[in-house]
Short mmCIF file of C-alpha atoms in Angstrom, two decimals:
data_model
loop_
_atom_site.label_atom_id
_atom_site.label_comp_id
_atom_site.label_asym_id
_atom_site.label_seq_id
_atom_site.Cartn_x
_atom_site.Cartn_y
_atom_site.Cartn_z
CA UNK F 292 -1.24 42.78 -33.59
CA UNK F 293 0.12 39.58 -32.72
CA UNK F 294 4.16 40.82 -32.68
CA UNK F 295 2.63 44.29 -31.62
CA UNK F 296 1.63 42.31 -28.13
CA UNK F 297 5.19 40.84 -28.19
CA UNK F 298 6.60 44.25 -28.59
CA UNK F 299 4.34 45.46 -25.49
CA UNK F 300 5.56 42.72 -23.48
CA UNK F 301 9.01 42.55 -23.94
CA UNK F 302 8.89 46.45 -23.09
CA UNK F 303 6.79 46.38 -19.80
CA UNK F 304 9.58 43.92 -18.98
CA UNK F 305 12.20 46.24 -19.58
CA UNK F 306 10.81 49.41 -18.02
CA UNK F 307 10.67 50.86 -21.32
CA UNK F 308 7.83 54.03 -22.59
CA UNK F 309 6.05 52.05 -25.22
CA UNK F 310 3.63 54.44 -27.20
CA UNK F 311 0.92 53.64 -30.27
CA UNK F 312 0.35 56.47 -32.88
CA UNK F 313 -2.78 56.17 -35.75
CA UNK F 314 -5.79 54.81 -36.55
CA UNK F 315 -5.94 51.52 -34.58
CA UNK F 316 -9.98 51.14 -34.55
CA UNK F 317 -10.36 47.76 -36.25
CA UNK F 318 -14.00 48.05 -36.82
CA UNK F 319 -13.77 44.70 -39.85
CA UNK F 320 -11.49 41.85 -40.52
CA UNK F 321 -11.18 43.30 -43.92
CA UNK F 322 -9.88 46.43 -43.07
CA UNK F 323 -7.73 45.53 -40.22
CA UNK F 324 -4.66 44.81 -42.77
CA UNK F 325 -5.10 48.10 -43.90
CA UNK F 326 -5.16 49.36 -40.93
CA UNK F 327 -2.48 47.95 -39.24
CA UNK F 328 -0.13 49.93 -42.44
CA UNK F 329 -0.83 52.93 -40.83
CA UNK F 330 -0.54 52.01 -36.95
CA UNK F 331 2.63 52.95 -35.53
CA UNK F 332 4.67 51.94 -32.79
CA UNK F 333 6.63 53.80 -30.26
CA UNK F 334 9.49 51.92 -28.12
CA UNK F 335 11.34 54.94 -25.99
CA UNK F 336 12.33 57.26 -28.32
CA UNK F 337 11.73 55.45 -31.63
CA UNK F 338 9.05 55.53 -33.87
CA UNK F 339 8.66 52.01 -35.42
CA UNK F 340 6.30 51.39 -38.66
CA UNK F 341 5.26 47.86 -39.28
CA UNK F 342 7.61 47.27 -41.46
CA UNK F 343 10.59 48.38 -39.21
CA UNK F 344 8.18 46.76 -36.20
CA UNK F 345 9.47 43.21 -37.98
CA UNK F 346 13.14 43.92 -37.78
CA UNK F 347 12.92 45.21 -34.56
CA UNK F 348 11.50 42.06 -33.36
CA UNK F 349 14.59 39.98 -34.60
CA UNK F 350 16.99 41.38 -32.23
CA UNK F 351 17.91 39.74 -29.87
CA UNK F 352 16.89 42.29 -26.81
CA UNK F 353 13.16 41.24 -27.65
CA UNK F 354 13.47 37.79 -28.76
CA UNK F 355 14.96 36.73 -25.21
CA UNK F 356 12.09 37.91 -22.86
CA UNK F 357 9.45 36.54 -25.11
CA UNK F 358 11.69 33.34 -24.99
CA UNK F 359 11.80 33.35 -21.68
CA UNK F 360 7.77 34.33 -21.86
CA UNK F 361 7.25 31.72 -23.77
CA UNK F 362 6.03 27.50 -22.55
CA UNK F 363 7.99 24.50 -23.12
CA UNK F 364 6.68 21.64 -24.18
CA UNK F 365 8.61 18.66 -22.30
CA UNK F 366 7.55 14.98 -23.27
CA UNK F 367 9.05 12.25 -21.03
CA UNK F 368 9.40 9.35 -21.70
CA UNK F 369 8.51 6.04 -19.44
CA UNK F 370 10.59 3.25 -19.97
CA UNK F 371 8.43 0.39 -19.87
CA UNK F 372 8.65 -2.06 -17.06
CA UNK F 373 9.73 -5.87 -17.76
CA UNK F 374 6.80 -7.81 -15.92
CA UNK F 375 8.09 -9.91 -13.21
CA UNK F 376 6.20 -13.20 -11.81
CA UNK F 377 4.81 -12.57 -8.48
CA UNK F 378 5.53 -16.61 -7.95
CA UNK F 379 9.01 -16.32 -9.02
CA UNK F 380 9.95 -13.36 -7.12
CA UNK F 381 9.04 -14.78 -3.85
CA UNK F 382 10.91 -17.88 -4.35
CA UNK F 383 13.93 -15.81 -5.18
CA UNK F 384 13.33 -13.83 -1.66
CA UNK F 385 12.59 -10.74 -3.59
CA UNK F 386 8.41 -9.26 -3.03
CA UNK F 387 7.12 -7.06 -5.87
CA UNK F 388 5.21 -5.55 -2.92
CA UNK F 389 8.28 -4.14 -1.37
CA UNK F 390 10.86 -3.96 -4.44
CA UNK F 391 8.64 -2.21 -7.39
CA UNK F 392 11.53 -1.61 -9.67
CA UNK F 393 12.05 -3.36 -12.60
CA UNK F 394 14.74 -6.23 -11.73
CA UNK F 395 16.31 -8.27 -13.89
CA UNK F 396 17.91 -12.07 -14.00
CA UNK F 397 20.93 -11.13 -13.34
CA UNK F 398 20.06 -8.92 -10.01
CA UNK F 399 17.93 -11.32 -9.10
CA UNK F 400 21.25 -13.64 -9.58
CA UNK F 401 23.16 -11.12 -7.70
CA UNK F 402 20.69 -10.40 -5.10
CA UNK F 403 20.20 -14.25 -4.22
CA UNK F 404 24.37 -14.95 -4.68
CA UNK F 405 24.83 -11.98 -1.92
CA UNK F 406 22.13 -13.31 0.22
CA UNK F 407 23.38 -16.81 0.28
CA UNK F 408 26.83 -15.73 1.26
CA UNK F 409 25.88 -13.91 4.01
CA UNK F 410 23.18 -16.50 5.46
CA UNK F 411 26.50 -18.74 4.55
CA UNK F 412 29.01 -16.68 6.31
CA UNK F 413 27.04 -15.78 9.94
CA UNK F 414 26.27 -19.48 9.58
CA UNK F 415 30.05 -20.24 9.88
CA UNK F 416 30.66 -17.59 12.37
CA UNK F 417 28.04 -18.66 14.69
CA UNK F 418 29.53 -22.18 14.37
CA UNK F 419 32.75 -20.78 15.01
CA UNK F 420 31.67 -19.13 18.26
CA UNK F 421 30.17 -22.55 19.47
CA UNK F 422 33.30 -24.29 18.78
CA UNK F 423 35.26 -21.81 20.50
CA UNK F 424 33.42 -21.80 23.23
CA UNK F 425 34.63 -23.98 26.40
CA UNK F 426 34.19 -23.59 30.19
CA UNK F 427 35.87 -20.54 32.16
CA UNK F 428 39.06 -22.15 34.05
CA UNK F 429 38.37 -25.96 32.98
CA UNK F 430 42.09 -26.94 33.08
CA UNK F 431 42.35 -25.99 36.61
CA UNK F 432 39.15 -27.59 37.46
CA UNK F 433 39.98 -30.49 35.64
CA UNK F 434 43.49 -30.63 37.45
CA UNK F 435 42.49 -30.32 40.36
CA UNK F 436 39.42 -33.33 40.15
CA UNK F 437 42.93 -35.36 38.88
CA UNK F 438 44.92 -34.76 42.40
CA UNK F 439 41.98 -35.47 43.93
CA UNK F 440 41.53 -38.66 42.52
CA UNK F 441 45.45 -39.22 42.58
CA UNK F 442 44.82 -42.27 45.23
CA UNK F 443 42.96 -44.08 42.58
CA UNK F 444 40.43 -45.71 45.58
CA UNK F 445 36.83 -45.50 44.35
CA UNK F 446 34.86 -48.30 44.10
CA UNK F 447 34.88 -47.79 40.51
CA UNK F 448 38.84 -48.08 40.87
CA UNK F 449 38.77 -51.67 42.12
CA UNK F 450 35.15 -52.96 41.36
CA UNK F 451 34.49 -51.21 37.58
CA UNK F 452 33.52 -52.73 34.96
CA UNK F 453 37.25 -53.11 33.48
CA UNK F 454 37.90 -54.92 36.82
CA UNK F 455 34.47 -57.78 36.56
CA UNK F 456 36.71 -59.81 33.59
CA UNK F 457 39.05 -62.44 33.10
CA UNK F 458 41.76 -60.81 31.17
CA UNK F 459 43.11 -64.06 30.85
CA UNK F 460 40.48 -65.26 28.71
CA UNK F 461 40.15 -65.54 25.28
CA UNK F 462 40.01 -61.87 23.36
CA UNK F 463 36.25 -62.45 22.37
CA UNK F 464 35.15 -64.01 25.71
CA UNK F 465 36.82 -61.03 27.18
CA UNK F 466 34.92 -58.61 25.14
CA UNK F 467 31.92 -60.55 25.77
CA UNK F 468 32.55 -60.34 29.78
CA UNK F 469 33.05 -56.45 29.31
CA UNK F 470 29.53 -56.25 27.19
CA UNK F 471 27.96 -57.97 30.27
CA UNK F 472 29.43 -56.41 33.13
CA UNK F 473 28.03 -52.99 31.62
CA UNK F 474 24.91 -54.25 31.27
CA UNK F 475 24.47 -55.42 34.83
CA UNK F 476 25.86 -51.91 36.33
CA UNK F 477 22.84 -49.47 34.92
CA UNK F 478 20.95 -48.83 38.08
CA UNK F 479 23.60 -50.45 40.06
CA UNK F 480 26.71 -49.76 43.07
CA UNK F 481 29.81 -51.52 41.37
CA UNK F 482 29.78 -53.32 44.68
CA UNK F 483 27.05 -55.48 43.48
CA UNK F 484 27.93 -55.82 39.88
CA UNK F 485 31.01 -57.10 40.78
CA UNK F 486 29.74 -59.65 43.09
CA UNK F 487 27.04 -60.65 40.64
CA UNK F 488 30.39 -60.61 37.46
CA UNK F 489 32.18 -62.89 39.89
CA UNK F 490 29.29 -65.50 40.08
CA UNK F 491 28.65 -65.82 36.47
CA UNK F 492 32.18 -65.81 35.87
CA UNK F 493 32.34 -68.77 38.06
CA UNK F 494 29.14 -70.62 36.25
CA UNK F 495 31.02 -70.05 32.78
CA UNK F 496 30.79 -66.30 31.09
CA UNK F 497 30.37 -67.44 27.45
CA UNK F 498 28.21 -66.92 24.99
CA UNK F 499 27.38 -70.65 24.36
CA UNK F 500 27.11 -71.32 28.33
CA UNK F 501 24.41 -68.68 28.90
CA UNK F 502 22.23 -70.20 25.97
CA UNK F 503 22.46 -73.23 27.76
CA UNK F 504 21.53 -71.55 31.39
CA UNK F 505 17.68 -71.13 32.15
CA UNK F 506 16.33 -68.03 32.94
CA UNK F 507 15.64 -69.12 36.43
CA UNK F 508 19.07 -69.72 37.09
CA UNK F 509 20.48 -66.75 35.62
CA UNK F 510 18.58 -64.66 37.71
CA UNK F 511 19.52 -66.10 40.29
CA UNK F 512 23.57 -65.49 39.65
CA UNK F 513 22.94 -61.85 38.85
CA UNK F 514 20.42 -61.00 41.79
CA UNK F 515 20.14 -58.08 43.23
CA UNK F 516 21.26 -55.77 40.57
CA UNK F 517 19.17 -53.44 39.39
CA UNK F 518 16.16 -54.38 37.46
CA UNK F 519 17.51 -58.13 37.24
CA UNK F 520 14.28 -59.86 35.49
CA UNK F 521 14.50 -57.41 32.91
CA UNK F 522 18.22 -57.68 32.39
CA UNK F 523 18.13 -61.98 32.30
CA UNK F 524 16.19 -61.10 29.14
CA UNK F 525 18.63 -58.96 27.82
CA UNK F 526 21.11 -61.05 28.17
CA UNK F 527 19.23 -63.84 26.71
CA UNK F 528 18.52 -62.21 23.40
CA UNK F 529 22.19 -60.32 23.04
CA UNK F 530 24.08 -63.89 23.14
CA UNK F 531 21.08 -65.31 20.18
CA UNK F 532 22.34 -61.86 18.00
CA UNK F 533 25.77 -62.27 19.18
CA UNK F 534 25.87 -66.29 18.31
CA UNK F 535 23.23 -65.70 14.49
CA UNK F 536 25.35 -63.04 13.62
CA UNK F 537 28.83 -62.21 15.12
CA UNK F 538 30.06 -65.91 15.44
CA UNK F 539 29.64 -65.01 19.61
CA UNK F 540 31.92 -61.75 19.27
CA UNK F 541 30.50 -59.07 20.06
CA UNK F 542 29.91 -56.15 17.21
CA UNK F 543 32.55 -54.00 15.76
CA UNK F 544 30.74 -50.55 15.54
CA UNK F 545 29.10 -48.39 17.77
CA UNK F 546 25.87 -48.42 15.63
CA UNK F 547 25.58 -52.15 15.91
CA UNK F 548 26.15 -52.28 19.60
CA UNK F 549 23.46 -49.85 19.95
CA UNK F 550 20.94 -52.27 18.52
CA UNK F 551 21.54 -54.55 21.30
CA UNK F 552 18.75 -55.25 23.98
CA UNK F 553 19.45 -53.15 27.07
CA UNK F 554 22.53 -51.15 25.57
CA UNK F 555 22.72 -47.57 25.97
CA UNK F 556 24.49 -45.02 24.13
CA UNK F 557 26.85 -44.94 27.50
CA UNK F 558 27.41 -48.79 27.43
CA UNK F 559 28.26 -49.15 23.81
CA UNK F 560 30.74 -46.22 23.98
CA UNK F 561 32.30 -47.54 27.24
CA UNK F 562 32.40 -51.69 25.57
CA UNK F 563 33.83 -49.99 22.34
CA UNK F 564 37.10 -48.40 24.67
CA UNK F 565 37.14 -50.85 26.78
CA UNK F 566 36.44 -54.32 24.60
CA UNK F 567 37.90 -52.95 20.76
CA UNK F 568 40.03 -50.09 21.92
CA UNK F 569 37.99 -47.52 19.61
CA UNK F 570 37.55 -44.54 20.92
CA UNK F 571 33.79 -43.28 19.68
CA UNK F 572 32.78 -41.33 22.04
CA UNK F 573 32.81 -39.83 26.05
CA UNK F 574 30.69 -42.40 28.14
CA UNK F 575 28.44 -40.39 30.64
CA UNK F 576 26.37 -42.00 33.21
CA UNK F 577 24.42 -40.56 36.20
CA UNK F 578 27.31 -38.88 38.21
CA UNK F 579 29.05 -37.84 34.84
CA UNK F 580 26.03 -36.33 34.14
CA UNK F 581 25.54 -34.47 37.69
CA UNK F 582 28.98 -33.05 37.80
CA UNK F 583 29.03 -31.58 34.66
CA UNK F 584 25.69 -30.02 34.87
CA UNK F 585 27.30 -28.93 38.64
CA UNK F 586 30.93 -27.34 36.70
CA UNK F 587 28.60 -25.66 34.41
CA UNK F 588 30.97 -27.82 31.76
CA UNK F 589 27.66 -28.47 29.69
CA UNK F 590 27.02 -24.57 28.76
CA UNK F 591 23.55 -24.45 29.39
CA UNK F 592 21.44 -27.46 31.65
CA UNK F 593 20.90 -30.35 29.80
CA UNK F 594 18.21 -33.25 30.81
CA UNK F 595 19.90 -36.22 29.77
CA UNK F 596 23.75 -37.97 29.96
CA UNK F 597 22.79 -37.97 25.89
CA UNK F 598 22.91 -34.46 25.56
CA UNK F 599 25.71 -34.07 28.29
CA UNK F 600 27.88 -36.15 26.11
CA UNK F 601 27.24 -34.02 23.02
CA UNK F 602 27.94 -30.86 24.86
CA UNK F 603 31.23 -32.18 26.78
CA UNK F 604 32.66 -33.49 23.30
CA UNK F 605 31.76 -29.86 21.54
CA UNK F 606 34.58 -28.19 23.49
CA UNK F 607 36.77 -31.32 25.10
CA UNK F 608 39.79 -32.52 23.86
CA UNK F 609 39.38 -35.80 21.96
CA UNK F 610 42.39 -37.19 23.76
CA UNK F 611 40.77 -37.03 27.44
CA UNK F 612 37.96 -38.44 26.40
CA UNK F 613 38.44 -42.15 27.68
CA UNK F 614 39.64 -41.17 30.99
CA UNK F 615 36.59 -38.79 31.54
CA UNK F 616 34.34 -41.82 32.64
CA UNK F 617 36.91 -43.38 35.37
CA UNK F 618 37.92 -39.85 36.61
CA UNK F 619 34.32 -38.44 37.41
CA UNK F 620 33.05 -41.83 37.92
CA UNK F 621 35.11 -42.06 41.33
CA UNK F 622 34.59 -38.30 41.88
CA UNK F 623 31.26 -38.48 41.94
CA UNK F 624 31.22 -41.40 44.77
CA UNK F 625 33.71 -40.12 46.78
CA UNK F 626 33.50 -36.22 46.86
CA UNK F 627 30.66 -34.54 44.26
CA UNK F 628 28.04 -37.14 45.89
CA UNK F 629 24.40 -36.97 44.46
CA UNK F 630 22.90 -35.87 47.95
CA UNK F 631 24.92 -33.75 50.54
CA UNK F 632 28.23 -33.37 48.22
CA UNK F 633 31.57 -32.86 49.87
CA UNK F 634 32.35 -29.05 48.96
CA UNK F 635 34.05 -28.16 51.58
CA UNK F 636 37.21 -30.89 50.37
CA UNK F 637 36.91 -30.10 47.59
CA UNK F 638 39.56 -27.93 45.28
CA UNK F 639 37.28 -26.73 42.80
CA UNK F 640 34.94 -25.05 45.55
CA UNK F 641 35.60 -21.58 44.59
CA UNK F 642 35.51 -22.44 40.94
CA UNK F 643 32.83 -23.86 41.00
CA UNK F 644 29.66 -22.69 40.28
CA UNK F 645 27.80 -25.17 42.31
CA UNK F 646 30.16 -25.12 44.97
CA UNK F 647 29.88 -20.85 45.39
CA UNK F 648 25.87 -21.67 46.10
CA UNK F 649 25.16 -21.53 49.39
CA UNK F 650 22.28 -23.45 48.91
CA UNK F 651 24.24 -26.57 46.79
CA UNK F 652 24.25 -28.38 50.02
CA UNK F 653 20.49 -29.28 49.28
CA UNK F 654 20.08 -32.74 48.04
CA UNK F 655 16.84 -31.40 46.00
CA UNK F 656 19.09 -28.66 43.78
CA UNK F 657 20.45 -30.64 40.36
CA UNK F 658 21.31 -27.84 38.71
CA UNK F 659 23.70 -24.50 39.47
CA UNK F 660 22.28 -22.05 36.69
CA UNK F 661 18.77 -22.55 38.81
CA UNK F 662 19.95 -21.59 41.62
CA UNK F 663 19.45 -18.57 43.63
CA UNK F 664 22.76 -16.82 44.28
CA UNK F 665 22.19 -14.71 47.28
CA UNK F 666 23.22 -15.50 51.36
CA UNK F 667 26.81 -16.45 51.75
CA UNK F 668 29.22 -18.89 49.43
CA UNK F 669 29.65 -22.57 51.88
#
């Protein structure tokens, strides 16, 4: 019955007559084998007997529909996951949350190698961008702040603190001299700090001679600079350390100068040009400070002559760094003043971003990126 069904099957497929002839009333499963002897079946025009039925069924034109009929069992198989520490993965940068397929050592190797070279390479570029980067038109501005200052007539010129010594004197006095005269001009017009450099130089400038002075006295010869009590106790202490533990020199490195009472990052890069002939770094006071902030020379605006130093030497030549002090230094008193500048002398007006403001003329504006930039250019 079972390859009967087949038969039927295959046939309806095909389109074809399919007929039964005999006794096919199975009424026992005793008789049925009997039975089925004398059933016959009829596919289009021939008669089949059970026994032919069974050969017919191994041709191929009915074994391919009831293959085709028939289900396929498919097993897949799951390869099994290697478990992966949660812990782990997250220190490697990889989350099991978002990266559910099974990965390895080495892709995890691979993953954090790639990473790290990238983080490595925009790194690099975005430090090569910053280095790159330096002011729009800074050699003409530049130029131009030298012709200005061509006559070489500041007070800074004639009064600075290279001018308060005795170059005459001995190398380490001379130093010394330097040390002090930059100490006296924070807060001060180099007017006054000469005046007050020419009285102690007349007392005795020396190490050993201003040990022996009393405070009373000192203050006196340096009066009126600015914040005198304070500095006769700066001076005071810097010739004990000089005397204990430079033999009355004054120190060789930046970092030691720095440790000095009352000395700046400004001073001790100034006394290390000007007293050793080292070059270590731009000195930037008040009106270095102004102007650049004022050329727009600093990149963005920066709060203190600290960070104006670190942004001038990120794009400045290193070999126009000592002359960056005494060039701006007399610019700044003679032309870019502090209140009511001089923009209408100067060269760099229409460069300038300061300069193009028509409200720069206001002693209350610092800065040129704060600055409105509407109205008319002065």
């Amino acid at each position: 019955t079972r390859m009967m069904a087949r038969v039927l099957r295959s046939s309806l497929t095909k389109s074809q007559p399919v007929g039964l002839t005999g006794n096919s009333n199975c009424t026992s499963h005793e008789n049925t084998k009997s039975q089925v002897q004398d059933i016959s079946l009829c596919v289009g025009n021939t008669m089949l007997t059970p026994n032919k039925l069974s050969k017919h069924l191994q041709s191929s034109s009915y074994i391919a529909p009831a293959k085709k009929l028939a289900r396929r069992c498919v097993q897949i198989k799951y390869e099994e996951e290697p478990k992966i520490d949660r812990l782990s993965s997250n220190q490697n940068g990889i989350h099991s949350d978002t990266h559910p397929q099974a990965i390895n050592r080495n892709s995890n190797d691979e993953y954090n190698h790639c990473a790290g070279t990238k983080k490595l390479k925009m790194e690099d570029e975005e430090k090569a961008l910053q280095s790159r980067w330096e002011p729009p038109h800074w050699q003409e501005v530049l130029k131009n702040i030298r012709q200005m200052r061509a006559a070489r007539d500041a007070p800074v010129d004639s009064m600075g603190a290279q001018k308060c010594t005795d170059v005459d004197a001995q190398p380490e006095i001379y130093r010394f001299q330097v040390l002090v005269s930059l100490m006296l001009s924070s807060q001060t017009k180099d007017q006054v700090t000469h005046a007050a450099m020419a009285k102690l130089r007349a007392h005795g400038l020396t190490v050993d001679n201003i040990l022996a002075t009393d405070p009373d006295t000192l203050g006196q010869l340096i009066h009126p600079v600015g914040f005198w009590k304070k500095k006769v106790v700066y001076i005071k202490k810097t010739c004990e350390i000089l005397r204990k533990y430079y033999g009355g020199d004054i120190p060789p490195t930046l970092k030691d100068m720095c440790k000095l009472p009352g000395v700046g990052p400004k001073m001790a890069h100034l006394c290390m040009d000007i007293g050793w002939g080292k070059l270590t770094g731009i000195g930037v006071d008040t009106h270095v400070h102004r102007i650049s902030n004022r050329l727009g020379w600093t990149g963005r605006d920066t709060k203190t002559p600290e960070e104006t130093r670190i942004a001038l030497e990120s794009w400045m030549p290193e070999e126009i760094w000592s002359d960056t002090n005494l060039l701006m230094v007399g610019f700044g008193q003679q032309i870019c003043l502090p209140v009511g500048p001089k923009c209408s002398q100067c060269l760099n007006a229409t460069l300038c971003p300061f300069g193009i403001n028509p409200l720069s003329k206001s002693p209350k504006i610092n800065s040129p990126l704060k600055l409105p930039v509407t109205g008319k250019a002065c």
